[in-house]
């Protein structure tokens, strides 16, 4: 599976024809493909043949499956990850399952990476084999003090092995970014391990949470998927300034995206006039 083609740190989905059936039933088409991607990956993971390259390839397959139903991706700022010598923390907001399945295709080809994830993901049927093979840091989300210790200890181990870590400090997935819920764990981990933070702002609500199964929401291909990475931050002192810079970056990018969407919506409603 070829990797994504980035130009000057950016990836934009190529134009492609979407079938009538995929336009009419995007969720059905995508989840059918996604199921088989996960089954193949899980089978390899069970036999310990699912390495970092295979993980990245599966992630690219997920992107192609989403693009096949009309979803458009925009990734900017990947050069900031490339500029870091050694491991780093990638710290951003959290919306849906999309980022954990798609980010490996963006990051893994240039830097070994893993995630902080909820323990439940390591217990899901089929999917658990894939997640466990990637050596994530698992948290319970029910024991804050214990989770904090697990994150600090787990992060230190993985950073020493040369792995970067993706952290979503909000803890829960939500459409709107909540600065009050965006805790300082990313700054604390970076400070204790003397590694830089690469800010991440994202909008992945094109794959929203489901009502019964949170990972299976109704897709909205009309909504663009966006990832933006910011310039690396070096934490000094208590990290208050860096924490605020993280929040500011996420809020600024999301405001820019909302203005872009509003502008496109306005243009689509302008009257057209026939010309002779």
CSV table of C-alpha atoms in Angstrom, one decimal:
chain,number,residue,atom,x,y,z
A,1,UNK,CA,0.0,0.0,0.0
A,2,UNK,CA,1.7,3.3,-1.1
A,3,UNK,CA,2.0,6.0,1.5
A,4,UNK,CA,0.3,9.3,1.3
A,5,UNK,CA,1.9,11.9,-1.0
A,6,UNK,CA,2.9,15.0,1.0
A,7,UNK,CA,4.0,18.2,-0.7
A,8,UNK,CA,5.6,20.9,1.5
A,9,UNK,CA,4.2,19.2,4.6
A,10,UNK,CA,0.6,19.0,3.2
A,11,UNK,CA,-1.7,16.4,2.0
A,12,UNK,CA,-5.0,17.0,0.2
A,13,UNK,CA,-7.3,14.3,-1.1
A,14,UNK,CA,-7.0,13.9,-4.8
A,15,UNK,CA,-10.1,14.3,-6.9
A,16,UNK,CA,-11.8,11.0,-7.5
A,17,UNK,CA,-15.1,9.7,-8.8
A,18,UNK,CA,-17.5,8.5,-6.2
A,19,UNK,CA,-20.0,5.8,-7.2
A,20,UNK,CA,-23.8,6.4,-6.9
A,21,UNK,CA,-24.1,3.7,-4.3
A,22,UNK,CA,-21.2,5.1,-2.2
A,23,UNK,CA,-22.8,8.6,-2.3
A,24,UNK,CA,-26.2,7.2,-1.3
A,25,UNK,CA,-24.9,4.8,1.4
A,26,UNK,CA,-21.5,6.1,2.5
A,27,UNK,CA,-21.6,4.6,6.0
A,28,UNK,CA,-22.5,1.1,4.7
A,29,UNK,CA,-19.8,1.2,2.0
A,30,UNK,CA,-17.1,2.5,4.4
A,31,UNK,CA,-17.9,0.3,7.4
A,32,UNK,CA,-17.9,-2.8,5.2
A,33,UNK,CA,-14.4,-1.9,4.0
A,34,UNK,CA,-13.3,-0.9,7.4
A,35,UNK,CA,-14.4,-4.2,8.9
A,36,UNK,CA,-12.2,-6.2,6.5
A,37,UNK,CA,-9.2,-3.8,7.0
A,38,UNK,CA,-9.4,-4.5,10.8
A,39,UNK,CA,-9.9,-8.3,10.3
A,40,UNK,CA,-6.8,-8.5,8.1
A,41,UNK,CA,-4.8,-6.4,10.5
A,42,UNK,CA,-6.0,-8.3,13.5
A,43,UNK,CA,-5.1,-11.6,11.9
A,44,UNK,CA,-1.5,-10.5,11.4
A,45,UNK,CA,-1.3,-9.0,14.9
A,46,UNK,CA,-2.4,-12.3,16.5
A,47,UNK,CA,0.6,-14.0,14.8
A,48,UNK,CA,3.0,-11.1,15.6
A,49,UNK,CA,3.6,-10.1,12.0
A,50,UNK,CA,1.8,-6.7,12.3
A,51,UNK,CA,4.7,-4.3,12.4
A,52,UNK,CA,4.9,-0.5,12.1
A,53,UNK,CA,4.9,-0.5,8.3
A,54,UNK,CA,1.8,-2.8,8.3
A,55,UNK,CA,0.1,-0.4,10.8
A,56,UNK,CA,0.8,2.6,8.5
A,57,UNK,CA,-0.4,0.7,5.5
A,58,UNK,CA,-3.7,-0.2,7.3
A,59,UNK,CA,-4.2,3.4,8.1
A,60,UNK,CA,-3.7,4.5,4.5
A,61,UNK,CA,-6.3,1.9,3.6
A,62,UNK,CA,-8.8,3.5,6.0
A,63,UNK,CA,-8.1,6.9,4.4
A,64,UNK,CA,-8.7,5.5,0.9
A,65,UNK,CA,-11.9,3.8,2.1
A,66,UNK,CA,-13.1,7.1,3.5
A,67,UNK,CA,-12.1,9.0,0.3
A,68,UNK,CA,-14.0,6.3,-1.7
A,69,UNK,CA,-17.3,7.6,-0.2
A,70,UNK,CA,-16.5,11.2,-0.9
A,71,UNK,CA,-14.6,12.3,2.2
A,72,UNK,CA,-11.9,15.0,1.7
A,73,UNK,CA,-8.8,15.2,3.8
A,74,UNK,CA,-6.6,18.2,4.5
A,75,UNK,CA,-3.4,17.8,6.5
A,76,UNK,CA,-1.0,20.7,7.0
A,77,UNK,CA,2.2,21.3,9.0
A,78,UNK,CA,3.7,17.8,8.9
A,79,UNK,CA,7.1,19.4,8.4
A,80,UNK,CA,7.0,20.4,12.1
A,81,UNK,CA,7.1,16.7,13.1
A,82,UNK,CA,9.9,16.1,10.7
A,83,UNK,CA,11.9,19.0,12.2
A,84,UNK,CA,12.1,17.3,15.6
A,85,UNK,CA,15.2,15.3,16.2
A,86,UNK,CA,14.1,12.3,18.1
A,87,UNK,CA,10.8,11.5,19.8
A,88,UNK,CA,8.2,14.1,20.6
A,89,UNK,CA,4.7,14.5,22.0
A,90,UNK,CA,1.9,15.3,19.6
A,91,UNK,CA,-0.9,16.9,21.7
A,92,UNK,CA,-4.3,17.9,20.4
A,93,UNK,CA,-8.0,17.9,20.7
A,94,UNK,CA,-10.1,14.7,20.4
A,95,UNK,CA,-13.3,14.2,18.4
A,96,UNK,CA,-13.8,10.7,17.0
A,97,UNK,CA,-12.4,7.3,16.1
A,98,UNK,CA,-11.1,8.8,12.9
A,99,UNK,CA,-7.9,10.3,14.3
A,100,UNK,CA,-6.7,7.1,16.0
A,101,UNK,CA,-7.1,5.2,12.7
A,102,UNK,CA,-5.8,7.8,10.3
A,103,UNK,CA,-2.9,9.5,12.2
A,104,UNK,CA,-0.6,6.5,11.8
A,105,UNK,CA,-0.6,7.0,8.1
A,106,UNK,CA,0.5,10.6,8.6
A,107,UNK,CA,3.1,10.2,11.4
A,108,UNK,CA,4.4,6.6,11.3
A,109,UNK,CA,6.3,6.9,8.0
A,110,UNK,CA,8.6,9.6,9.5
A,111,UNK,CA,8.6,8.8,13.3
A,112,UNK,CA,7.8,5.7,15.4
A,113,UNK,CA,4.6,6.6,17.3
A,114,UNK,CA,2.0,5.2,19.7
A,115,UNK,CA,-1.1,6.5,21.5
A,116,UNK,CA,-2.5,7.1,24.9
A,117,UNK,CA,-5.8,5.2,24.7
A,118,UNK,CA,-8.6,4.1,26.9
A,119,UNK,CA,-8.3,0.5,28.3
A,120,UNK,CA,-11.5,-0.5,26.7
A,121,UNK,CA,-9.9,-0.4,23.2
A,122,UNK,CA,-7.5,-3.1,24.3
A,123,UNK,CA,-10.5,-5.3,25.1
A,124,UNK,CA,-12.6,-4.8,22.0
A,125,UNK,CA,-13.2,-8.0,19.9
A,126,UNK,CA,-10.9,-8.3,16.9
A,127,UNK,CA,-9.6,-4.7,17.2
A,128,UNK,CA,-7.8,-5.5,20.5
A,129,UNK,CA,-5.1,-7.5,18.8
A,130,UNK,CA,-4.2,-4.5,16.6
A,131,UNK,CA,-4.1,-2.0,19.5
A,132,UNK,CA,-2.0,-4.3,21.7
A,133,UNK,CA,0.5,-4.8,19.0
A,134,UNK,CA,1.2,-1.1,18.9
A,135,UNK,CA,2.3,-0.9,22.6
A,136,UNK,CA,-0.1,2.0,23.6
A,137,UNK,CA,-0.4,3.5,27.0
A,138,UNK,CA,-3.7,2.4,28.4
A,139,UNK,CA,-5.7,4.5,30.9
A,140,UNK,CA,-8.9,3.5,32.7
A,141,UNK,CA,-10.6,7.0,32.7
A,142,UNK,CA,-12.1,6.0,36.1
A,143,UNK,CA,-9.0,6.3,38.3
A,144,UNK,CA,-7.4,9.8,37.7
A,145,UNK,CA,-4.5,9.3,40.1
A,146,UNK,CA,-3.6,5.9,38.8
A,147,UNK,CA,-4.0,7.0,35.2
A,148,UNK,CA,-1.7,9.9,35.8
A,149,UNK,CA,1.0,7.5,37.2
A,150,UNK,CA,0.5,5.1,34.3
A,151,UNK,CA,0.9,7.8,31.8
A,152,UNK,CA,4.0,9.3,33.3
A,153,UNK,CA,5.7,5.9,33.6
A,154,UNK,CA,4.5,4.6,30.3
A,155,UNK,CA,5.5,7.7,28.5
A,156,UNK,CA,9.0,7.6,29.9
A,157,UNK,CA,9.5,3.9,28.8
A,158,UNK,CA,8.3,4.6,25.3
A,159,UNK,CA,10.3,7.8,24.8
A,160,UNK,CA,13.4,6.1,26.0
A,161,UNK,CA,12.8,3.5,23.3
A,162,UNK,CA,12.6,6.3,20.7
A,163,UNK,CA,8.8,6.3,20.3
A,164,UNK,CA,6.8,9.5,20.0
A,165,UNK,CA,3.3,9.6,21.6
A,166,UNK,CA,0.0,11.1,20.6
A,167,UNK,CA,-1.9,12.5,23.6
A,168,UNK,CA,-5.5,13.8,23.7
A,169,UNK,CA,-5.7,15.6,27.1
A,170,UNK,CA,-9.5,16.2,26.9
A,171,UNK,CA,-10.0,12.5,27.7
A,172,UNK,CA,-13.4,12.3,26.0
A,173,UNK,CA,-14.4,12.8,22.4
A,174,UNK,CA,-16.6,15.8,21.6
A,175,UNK,CA,-17.4,17.9,18.6
A,176,UNK,CA,-16.6,21.2,20.3
A,177,UNK,CA,-13.2,21.9,21.8
A,178,UNK,CA,-13.4,22.5,25.6
A,179,UNK,CA,-10.3,24.4,26.9
A,180,UNK,CA,-11.4,23.8,30.5
A,181,UNK,CA,-11.3,20.0,29.9
A,182,UNK,CA,-8.0,20.2,28.1
A,183,UNK,CA,-5.7,19.2,31.0
A,184,UNK,CA,-2.0,19.7,31.4
A,185,UNK,CA,-0.8,16.1,31.1
A,186,UNK,CA,0.9,16.7,27.8
A,187,UNK,CA,2.9,19.5,29.2
A,188,UNK,CA,3.8,17.5,32.3
A,189,UNK,CA,5.0,14.5,30.3
A,190,UNK,CA,7.1,16.7,28.0
A,191,UNK,CA,8.6,18.5,30.9
A,192,UNK,CA,9.6,15.3,32.7
A,193,UNK,CA,11.1,13.7,29.6
A,194,UNK,CA,12.7,16.8,28.1
A,195,UNK,CA,11.0,16.3,24.7
A,196,UNK,CA,9.2,18.9,22.6
A,197,UNK,CA,5.4,19.1,22.0
A,198,UNK,CA,4.0,19.4,18.5
A,199,UNK,CA,0.5,21.0,18.7
A,200,UNK,CA,-2.3,19.3,16.8
A,201,UNK,CA,-5.6,20.8,15.9
A,202,UNK,CA,-8.2,18.6,14.2
A,203,UNK,CA,-11.7,18.4,12.9
A,204,UNK,CA,-12.8,14.8,12.4
A,205,UNK,CA,-16.5,15.1,13.0
A,206,UNK,CA,-17.2,13.8,9.5
A,207,UNK,CA,-17.0,10.4,11.4
A,208,UNK,CA,-19.0,11.4,14.5
A,209,UNK,CA,-19.8,9.2,17.5
A,210,UNK,CA,-22.5,6.6,17.2
A,211,UNK,CA,-25.5,6.4,19.4
A,212,UNK,CA,-25.2,2.8,20.5
A,213,UNK,CA,-21.6,2.0,19.6
A,214,UNK,CA,-19.5,5.1,19.8
A,215,UNK,CA,-17.0,4.0,17.1
A,216,UNK,CA,-19.8,3.5,14.5
A,217,UNK,CA,-21.3,6.9,13.8
A,218,UNK,CA,-23.1,8.0,10.6
A,219,UNK,CA,-20.6,9.4,8.2
A,220,UNK,CA,-20.9,12.9,6.8
A,221,UNK,CA,-18.7,13.1,3.7
A,222,UNK,CA,-19.8,16.7,3.1
A,223,UNK,CA,-17.6,17.7,6.1
A,224,UNK,CA,-13.9,18.0,5.4
A,225,UNK,CA,-11.5,16.2,7.6
A,226,UNK,CA,-8.7,18.5,8.8
A,227,UNK,CA,-5.4,18.0,10.7
A,228,UNK,CA,-3.0,20.9,11.4
A,229,UNK,CA,0.3,20.5,13.2
A,230,UNK,CA,2.0,23.5,14.8
A,231,UNK,CA,5.6,24.5,15.4
A,232,UNK,CA,7.3,22.5,18.2
A,233,UNK,CA,7.1,23.9,21.8
A,234,UNK,CA,9.8,23.4,24.3
A,235,UNK,CA,8.4,23.3,27.9
A,236,UNK,CA,10.2,25.5,30.4
A,237,UNK,CA,9.3,26.3,34.0
A,238,UNK,CA,5.8,25.1,35.1
A,239,UNK,CA,4.7,25.0,31.4
A,240,UNK,CA,1.8,27.4,31.9
A,241,UNK,CA,2.8,29.4,28.8
A,242,UNK,CA,3.1,26.3,26.7
A,243,UNK,CA,-0.3,25.0,27.8
A,244,UNK,CA,-1.9,28.3,26.8
A,245,UNK,CA,-0.1,28.2,23.4
A,246,UNK,CA,-1.5,24.7,22.8
A,247,UNK,CA,-5.0,25.9,23.6
A,248,UNK,CA,-4.6,29.0,21.5
A,249,UNK,CA,-3.4,27.0,18.5
A,250,UNK,CA,-6.3,24.6,18.6
A,251,UNK,CA,-8.9,27.4,19.0
A,252,UNK,CA,-7.3,29.5,16.3
A,253,UNK,CA,-7.2,26.7,13.7
A,254,UNK,CA,-10.8,25.7,14.5
A,255,UNK,CA,-12.0,29.3,14.1
A,256,UNK,CA,-10.2,29.5,10.7
A,257,UNK,CA,-11.9,26.3,9.6
A,258,UNK,CA,-15.3,27.5,10.7
A,259,UNK,CA,-14.8,30.7,8.7
A,260,UNK,CA,-13.8,28.7,5.7
A,261,UNK,CA,-16.9,26.5,5.9
A,262,UNK,CA,-19.1,29.6,6.4
A,263,UNK,CA,-17.6,31.2,3.4
A,264,UNK,CA,-18.2,28.1,1.2
A,265,UNK,CA,-21.8,27.8,2.5
A,266,UNK,CA,-22.4,31.4,1.6
A,267,UNK,CA,-20.9,31.0,-1.9
A,268,UNK,CA,-23.1,27.9,-2.5
A,269,UNK,CA,-26.3,29.9,-1.7
A,270,UNK,CA,-25.5,32.9,-4.0
A,271,UNK,CA,-27.9,33.3,-6.9
A,272,UNK,CA,-26.6,32.5,-10.4
A,273,UNK,CA,-27.5,34.5,-13.5
A,274,UNK,CA,-27.7,33.3,-17.0
A,275,UNK,CA,-25.5,35.2,-19.5
A,276,UNK,CA,-26.1,35.6,-23.2
